[in-house]
Tab-separated table of C-alpha atoms in Angstrom:
chain	number	residue	atom	x	y	z
T	1	UNK	CA	0.480	7.064	2.339
T	2	UNK	CA	1.739	3.676	3.413
T	3	UNK	CA	3.239	2.528	6.717
T	4	UNK	CA	6.835	3.442	7.487
T	5	UNK	CA	9.030	0.455	6.708
T	6	UNK	CA	12.573	-0.300	7.899
T	7	UNK	CA	14.277	0.481	4.580
T	8	UNK	CA	17.728	-0.390	5.941
T	9	UNK	CA	16.535	-3.895	6.819
T	10	UNK	CA	14.927	-4.284	3.399
T	11	UNK	CA	18.085	-3.149	1.602
T	12	UNK	CA	20.144	-5.538	3.704
T	13	UNK	CA	17.754	-8.345	2.765
T	14	UNK	CA	18.156	-7.559	-0.952
T	15	UNK	CA	21.941	-7.731	-0.534
T	16	UNK	CA	21.668	-11.020	1.337
T	17	UNK	CA	19.703	-12.462	-1.561
T	18	UNK	CA	22.250	-11.016	-4.005
T	19	UNK	CA	25.104	-12.660	-2.128
T	20	UNK	CA	23.237	-15.965	-2.118
T	21	UNK	CA	23.021	-15.676	-5.908
T	22	UNK	CA	26.728	-14.842	-6.193
T	23	UNK	CA	27.755	-17.948	-4.265
T	24	UNK	CA	26.186	-20.030	-7.014
T	25	UNK	CA	27.295	-17.698	-9.832
T	26	UNK	CA	30.927	-18.243	-8.834
T	27	UNK	CA	30.588	-22.050	-8.785
T	28	UNK	CA	30.654	-23.462	-12.319
T	29	UNK	CA	29.213	-26.829	-11.260
T	30	UNK	CA	26.260	-25.246	-9.462
T	31	UNK	CA	25.684	-22.873	-12.398
T	32	UNK	CA	24.951	-25.832	-14.654
T	33	UNK	CA	22.167	-27.151	-12.447
T	34	UNK	CA	18.879	-25.756	-13.696
T	35	UNK	CA	15.480	-26.965	-14.853
T	36	UNK	CA	12.960	-25.632	-17.372
T	37	UNK	CA	9.439	-24.427	-16.632
T	38	UNK	CA	6.488	-25.228	-18.877
T	39	UNK	CA	7.209	-22.058	-20.882
T	40	UNK	CA	10.822	-23.253	-21.370
T	41	UNK	CA	12.238	-20.503	-19.153
T	42	UNK	CA	15.083	-21.695	-16.899
T	43	UNK	CA	15.027	-21.971	-13.105
T	44	UNK	CA	18.432	-22.143	-11.439
T	45	UNK	CA	19.618	-22.993	-7.953
T	46	UNK	CA	20.202	-19.260	-7.545
T	47	UNK	CA	16.513	-18.495	-8.257
T	48	UNK	CA	15.505	-20.851	-5.482
T	49	UNK	CA	18.162	-19.729	-2.992
T	50	UNK	CA	17.262	-16.062	-3.447
T	51	UNK	CA	13.537	-16.838	-3.158
T	52	UNK	CA	14.020	-18.610	0.166
T	53	UNK	CA	16.158	-15.783	1.593
T	54	UNK	CA	13.723	-13.056	0.543
T	55	UNK	CA	10.501	-14.772	1.583
T	56	UNK	CA	11.893	-15.718	4.988
T	57	UNK	CA	13.243	-12.195	5.474
T	58	UNK	CA	10.049	-10.409	4.436
T	59	UNK	CA	7.944	-12.620	6.658
T	60	UNK	CA	10.167	-11.649	9.580
T	61	UNK	CA	10.266	-7.908	8.767
T	62	UNK	CA	6.587	-7.508	7.810
T	63	UNK	CA	4.734	-10.590	9.094
T	64	UNK	CA	1.322	-9.183	8.168
T	65	UNK	CA	2.081	-8.573	4.477
T	66	UNK	CA	1.784	-11.531	2.044
T	67	UNK	CA	4.522	-12.301	-0.476
T	68	UNK	CA	3.985	-13.054	-4.160
T	69	UNK	CA	7.227	-14.376	-5.664
T	70	UNK	CA	7.963	-15.752	-9.110
T	71	UNK	CA	9.113	-18.993	-7.502
T	72	UNK	CA	5.947	-19.250	-5.419
T	73	UNK	CA	3.284	-17.636	-7.572
T	74	UNK	CA	0.541	-20.278	-7.470
T	75	UNK	CA	-1.750	-18.186	-5.273
T	76	UNK	CA	-5.394	-18.101	-6.468
T	77	UNK	CA	-6.803	-14.726	-7.485
T	78	UNK	CA	-9.714	-15.256	-5.092
T	79	UNK	CA	-7.165	-15.060	-2.283
T	80	UNK	CA	-4.970	-12.365	-3.820
T	81	UNK	CA	-7.801	-9.942	-4.540
T	82	UNK	CA	-8.353	-9.495	-0.803
T	83	UNK	CA	-4.855	-8.095	-0.296
T	84	UNK	CA	-4.500	-4.396	0.498
T	85	UNK	CA	-0.686	-4.658	0.499
T	86	UNK	CA	1.618	-7.365	-0.803
T	87	UNK	CA	5.245	-7.898	-1.711
T	88	UNK	CA	5.883	-8.639	-5.393
T	89	UNK	CA	9.250	-10.357	-5.791
T	90	UNK	CA	11.486	-11.604	-8.576
T	91	UNK	CA	14.314	-13.384	-6.737
T	92	UNK	CA	16.477	-13.464	-9.880
T	93	UNK	CA	15.403	-11.271	-12.769
T	94	UNK	CA	17.390	-12.012	-15.908
T	95	UNK	CA	18.013	-15.732	-15.479
T	96	UNK	CA	19.168	-15.923	-19.113
T	97	UNK	CA	21.719	-13.174	-18.401
T	98	UNK	CA	22.778	-15.122	-15.316
T	99	UNK	CA	23.353	-18.276	-17.355
T	100	UNK	CA	25.180	-16.318	-20.069
T	101	UNK	CA	27.372	-14.808	-17.329
T	102	UNK	CA	27.053	-11.224	-18.563
T	103	UNK	CA	26.428	-9.869	-15.024
T	104	UNK	CA	23.164	-8.092	-15.994
T	105	UNK	CA	20.789	-9.777	-13.576
T	106	UNK	CA	18.996	-8.339	-10.583
T	107	UNK	CA	16.973	-8.957	-7.446
T	108	UNK	CA	13.577	-7.191	-7.537
T	109	UNK	CA	11.449	-6.462	-4.462
T	110	UNK	CA	8.346	-4.238	-4.621
T	111	UNK	CA	5.539	-3.341	-2.249
T	112	UNK	CA	2.132	-3.030	-3.918
T	113	UNK	CA	-0.766	-1.101	-2.402
T	114	UNK	CA	-4.141	-1.575	-4.093
T	115	UNK	CA	-2.633	-2.394	-7.512
T	116	UNK	CA	-0.001	0.386	-7.379
T	117	UNK	CA	3.714	0.010	-6.507
T	118	UNK	CA	4.645	2.243	-3.562
T	119	UNK	CA	8.159	0.954	-2.893
T	120	UNK	CA	10.723	-0.729	-5.110
T	121	UNK	CA	14.200	-2.166	-4.553
T	122	UNK	CA	16.484	-3.444	-7.308
T	123	UNK	CA	19.867	-4.928	-6.460
T	124	UNK	CA	22.617	-5.682	-8.979
T	125	UNK	CA	24.524	-8.527	-7.288
T	126	UNK	CA	27.779	-8.356	-9.255
T	127	UNK	CA	28.119	-4.577	-8.841
T	128	UNK	CA	26.738	-4.621	-5.264
T	129	UNK	CA	24.584	-1.666	-6.293
T	130	UNK	CA	21.134	-0.823	-4.965
T	131	UNK	CA	18.443	1.289	-6.574
T	132	UNK	CA	15.381	1.996	-4.466
T	133	UNK	CA	12.426	4.328	-4.439
T	134	UNK	CA	9.291	4.955	-2.430
T	135	UNK	CA	6.254	7.183	-2.215
T	136	UNK	CA	7.609	8.822	0.920
T	137	UNK	CA	11.310	9.253	0.126
T	138	UNK	CA	11.863	9.495	-3.652
T	139	UNK	CA	14.452	7.351	-5.474
T	140	UNK	CA	18.064	6.642	-4.579
T	141	UNK	CA	21.168	4.795	-5.747
T	142	UNK	CA	23.768	3.253	-3.447
T	143	UNK	CA	27.016	1.695	-4.693
T	144	UNK	CA	28.550	-0.746	-2.220
T	145	UNK	CA	29.213	1.029	1.092
T	146	UNK	CA	29.106	4.569	-0.293
T	147	UNK	CA	26.479	7.059	0.802
T	148	UNK	CA	23.232	6.860	-1.199
T	149	UNK	CA	22.651	9.491	-3.886
T	150	UNK	CA	19.221	10.858	-4.827
T	151	UNK	CA	18.415	10.119	-8.468
T	152	UNK	CA	16.107	11.811	-10.955
T	153	UNK	CA	15.080	11.145	-14.507
T	154	UNK	CA	16.438	13.439	-17.214
T	155	UNK	CA	13.631	15.721	-18.386
T	156	UNK	CA	15.804	18.346	-20.064
T	157	UNK	CA	17.311	16.712	-23.125
T	158	UNK	CA	15.605	16.630	-26.511
T	159	UNK	CA	18.075	13.992	-27.671
T	160	UNK	CA	16.699	10.763	-26.247
T	161	UNK	CA	18.411	7.475	-25.462
T	162	UNK	CA	16.177	4.405	-25.713
T	163	UNK	CA	16.973	1.274	-23.761
T	164	UNK	CA	15.806	-2.147	-24.858
T	165	UNK	CA	16.002	-5.774	-23.890
T	166	UNK	CA	19.159	-7.663	-24.699
T	167	UNK	CA	17.162	-10.905	-24.913
T	168	UNK	CA	13.697	-9.882	-26.153
T	169	UNK	CA	13.961	-6.970	-28.602
T	170	UNK	CA	11.462	-7.146	-31.491
T	171	UNK	CA	10.662	-5.297	-34.714
T	172	UNK	CA	7.524	-3.653	-33.287
T	173	UNK	CA	9.538	-2.286	-30.398
T	174	UNK	CA	12.061	-0.764	-32.783
T	175	UNK	CA	9.210	0.732	-34.798
T	176	UNK	CA	7.805	2.427	-31.684
T	177	UNK	CA	11.051	4.371	-31.273
T	178	UNK	CA	10.285	6.253	-34.502
T	179	UNK	CA	7.558	8.152	-32.636
T	180	UNK	CA	10.063	9.699	-30.225
T	181	UNK	CA	13.207	11.860	-30.595
T	182	UNK	CA	15.516	8.871	-30.149
T	183	UNK	CA	19.060	9.247	-31.432
T	184	UNK	CA	20.784	6.472	-29.470
T	185	UNK	CA	19.890	3.015	-28.292
T	186	UNK	CA	21.263	0.898	-25.459
T	187	UNK	CA	20.608	-2.736	-24.622
T	188	UNK	CA	20.513	-4.139	-21.124
T	189	UNK	CA	19.255	-7.206	-19.324
T	190	UNK	CA	16.661	-7.589	-16.580
T	191	UNK	CA	15.239	-4.622	-14.652
T	192	UNK	CA	18.472	-2.681	-15.145
T	193	UNK	CA	16.621	-0.864	-17.954
T	194	UNK	CA	14.329	0.857	-15.448
T	195	UNK	CA	17.321	1.890	-13.354
T	196	UNK	CA	18.963	3.574	-16.347
T	197	UNK	CA	15.848	5.682	-16.875
T	198	UNK	CA	15.507	6.477	-13.176
T	199	UNK	CA	19.087	7.774	-12.924
T	200	UNK	CA	18.868	9.825	-16.149
T	201	UNK	CA	21.071	7.622	-18.363
T	202	UNK	CA	18.152	6.727	-20.680
T	203	UNK	CA	14.757	8.197	-21.504
T	204	UNK	CA	12.535	5.542	-23.073
T	205	UNK	CA	11.858	1.834	-22.677
T	206	UNK	CA	9.042	0.204	-24.659
T	207	UNK	CA	8.123	-3.448	-24.312
T	208	UNK	CA	5.437	-5.187	-26.335
T	209	UNK	CA	6.151	-8.797	-25.518
T	210	UNK	CA	4.788	-10.385	-22.354
T	211	UNK	CA	6.326	-9.823	-18.945
T	212	UNK	CA	5.125	-10.754	-15.488
T	213	UNK	CA	4.174	-8.393	-12.686
T	214	UNK	CA	7.340	-9.191	-10.713
T	215	UNK	CA	9.428	-8.195	-13.750
T	216	UNK	CA	8.184	-4.603	-13.666
T	217	UNK	CA	6.903	-3.727	-10.178
T	218	UNK	CA	10.159	-2.664	-8.495
T	219	UNK	CA	11.401	-0.782	-11.551
T	220	UNK	CA	8.018	0.886	-11.954
T	221	UNK	CA	8.258	2.284	-8.419
T	222	UNK	CA	11.847	3.489	-8.810
T	223	UNK	CA	11.116	5.236	-12.108
T	224	UNK	CA	7.884	6.746	-10.822
T	225	UNK	CA	9.486	8.211	-7.690
T	226	UNK	CA	12.448	9.590	-9.647
T	227	UNK	CA	10.077	11.628	-11.816
T	228	UNK	CA	9.280	9.256	-14.675
T	229	UNK	CA	6.268	7.159	-15.611
T	230	UNK	CA	5.294	3.672	-16.683
T	231	UNK	CA	1.940	3.219	-18.394
T	232	UNK	CA	0.115	1.310	-21.076
T	233	UNK	CA	0.932	2.571	-24.607
T	234	UNK	CA	-2.599	3.984	-24.742
T	235	UNK	CA	-1.830	6.064	-21.676
T	236	UNK	CA	-3.898	3.905	-19.323
T	237	UNK	CA	-2.713	3.155	-15.811
T	238	UNK	CA	-0.459	0.118	-15.448
T	239	UNK	CA	-1.909	-2.002	-12.632
T	240	UNK	CA	-0.850	-4.973	-10.499
T	241	UNK	CA	-2.517	-7.920	-8.767
T	242	UNK	CA	-4.625	-8.534	-11.861
T	243	UNK	CA	-6.635	-11.690	-12.441
T	244	UNK	CA	-3.745	-12.761	-14.674
T	245	UNK	CA	-0.245	-11.835	-13.521
T	246	UNK	CA	0.878	-11.452	-17.140
T	247	UNK	CA	1.525	-7.848	-18.162
T	248	UNK	CA	0.430	-6.298	-21.406
T	249	UNK	CA	2.587	-3.865	-23.411
T	250	UNK	CA	4.012	-0.885	-21.571
T	251	UNK	CA	6.021	2.256	-22.171
T	252	UNK	CA	8.385	3.718	-19.606
T	253	UNK	CA	9.519	7.317	-20.036
T	254	UNK	CA	11.629	9.880	-18.220
T	255	UNK	CA	8.674	12.128	-17.522
T	256	UNK	CA	4.941	11.929	-17.105
T	257	UNK	CA	2.808	12.922	-20.102
T	258	UNK	CA	0.782	16.104	-19.587
């Protein structure tokens, strides 16, 4: 069990960050202002604006819980390993989708307890849609100002839909699908892929190529608390706050293996 958190405040914070992103997304001049990291991945003004909103908000809502964000990740492991809880944040997941203006980018906020995600929030700024899930309350979807709806993975079908990355799909990932009853494949950007599994629109997401902990943590929680699972391909537990924040391969499915 983890402490009760003000979920309404956290959801409002995710929307505030989403709206900060949209202000830049709608301004063509601001959209063009970005830099490249050492790995050649882009960092936009929207990444930074969302980061500042989220970090400031989380520090106000939960002042005793540290924040690990993609845009502020240079925290030594010697310090991180002491954390019992921490926030794992991707202020703008899917920066390439953002720059390509295909609307498939998200805000990811997750709470980690001893290497395991216990709460996750994913916000789709353009659609003003929230997905969220927690150990205590299960997983939910809220579209704009409508009432939230409880979501569950689809465990009944034998006709699976696989979802893959629009930007990172590889041959080995396609080969993995041959081991499952996949008859249809979708492509989506950012952490939206986890949301599709959590709500029952897809059943399998395999990723071999590298991701970072903030790419998966929120989606991991939402899938897990809607009835699905995310693990290593070998079946091993998928953990967070590792010495290296780089993830290995993972497989996300609509139900837990027995």
